Coordinates of C-alpha atoms in Angstrom, one line a residue:
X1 CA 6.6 -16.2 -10.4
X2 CA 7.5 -12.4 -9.4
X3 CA 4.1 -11.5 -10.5
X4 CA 2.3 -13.8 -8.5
X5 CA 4.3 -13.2 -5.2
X6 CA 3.4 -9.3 -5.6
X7 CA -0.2 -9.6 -6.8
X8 CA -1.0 -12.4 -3.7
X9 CA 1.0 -9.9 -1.6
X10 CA -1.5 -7.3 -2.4
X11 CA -4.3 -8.9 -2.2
X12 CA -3.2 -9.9 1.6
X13 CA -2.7 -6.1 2.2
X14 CA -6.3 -5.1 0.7
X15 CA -8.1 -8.0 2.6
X16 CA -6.2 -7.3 5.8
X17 CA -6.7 -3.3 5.8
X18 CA -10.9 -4.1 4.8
X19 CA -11.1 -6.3 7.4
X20 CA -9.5 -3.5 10.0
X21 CA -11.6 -0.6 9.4
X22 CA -10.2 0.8 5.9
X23 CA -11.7 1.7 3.1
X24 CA -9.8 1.2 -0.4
X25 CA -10.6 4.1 -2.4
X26 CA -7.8 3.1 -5.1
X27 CA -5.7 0.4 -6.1
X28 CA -2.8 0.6 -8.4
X29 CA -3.3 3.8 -9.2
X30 CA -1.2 5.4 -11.9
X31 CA 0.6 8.7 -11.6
X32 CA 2.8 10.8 -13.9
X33 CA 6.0 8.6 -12.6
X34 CA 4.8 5.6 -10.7
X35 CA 2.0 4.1 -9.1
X36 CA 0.5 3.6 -6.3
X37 CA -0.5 0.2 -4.8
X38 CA -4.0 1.3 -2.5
X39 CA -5.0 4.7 -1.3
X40 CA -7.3 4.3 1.9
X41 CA -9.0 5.7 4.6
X42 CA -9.8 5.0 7.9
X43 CA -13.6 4.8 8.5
X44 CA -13.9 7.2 11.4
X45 CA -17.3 7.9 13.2
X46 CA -19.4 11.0 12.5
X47 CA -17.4 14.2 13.1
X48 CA -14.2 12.5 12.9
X49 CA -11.1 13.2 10.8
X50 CA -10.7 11.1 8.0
X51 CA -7.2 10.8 6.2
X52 CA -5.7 9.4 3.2
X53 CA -3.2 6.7 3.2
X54 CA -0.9 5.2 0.7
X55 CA 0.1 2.4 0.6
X56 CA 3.4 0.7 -0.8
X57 CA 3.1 -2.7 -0.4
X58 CA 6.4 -4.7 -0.3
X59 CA 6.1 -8.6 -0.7
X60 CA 9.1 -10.7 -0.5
X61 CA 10.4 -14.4 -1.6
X62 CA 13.0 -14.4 0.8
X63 CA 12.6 -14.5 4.8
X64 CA 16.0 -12.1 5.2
X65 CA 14.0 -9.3 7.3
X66 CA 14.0 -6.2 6.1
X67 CA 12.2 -2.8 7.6
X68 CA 9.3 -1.4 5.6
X69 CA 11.6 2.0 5.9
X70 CA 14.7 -0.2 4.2
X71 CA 12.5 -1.6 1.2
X72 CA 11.7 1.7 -0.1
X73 CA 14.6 3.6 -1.5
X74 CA 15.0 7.8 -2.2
X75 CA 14.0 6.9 -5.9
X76 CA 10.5 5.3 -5.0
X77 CA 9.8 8.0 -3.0
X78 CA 10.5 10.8 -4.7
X79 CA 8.2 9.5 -7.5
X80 CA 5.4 10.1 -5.0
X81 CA 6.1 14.3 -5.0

């Protein structure tokens, strides 16, 4: 069941950031210590800045509402560095 929740949980956040203007240039993509769900970037027009973004994406069973800055703890992102 936990795999399912998380993997229709990302596939939500990839459709939704497609569908707004982003473009996935990674999912689940591995580092040294952890991974990372999608790196994306905002298709600007010509001359524009374009920037990275990574994305953690949090999917839950329960509706108890929690921030996206409360689901990740100091561990997870430290992993990132």
């Amino acid at each position: 069941m936990k795999d399912t929740v998380w993997k229709i949980g990302e596939a939500a956040a990839k459709e939704y950031l497609e569908n707004n203007g982003y473009q996935i240039i990674e999912q689940n993509y591995q580092t040294k210590y952890s991974e990372i769900d999608l790196i994306v970037k905002k298709l600007v027009p010509p001359g524009g800045d374009n920037v990275l973004i990574f994305v953690e994406v949090r999917t839950k069973r329960s509706s108890t509402f929690v921030s996206p800055e409360e689901s990740i703890n100091q561990k997870k992102l430290k992993k990132l560095y």
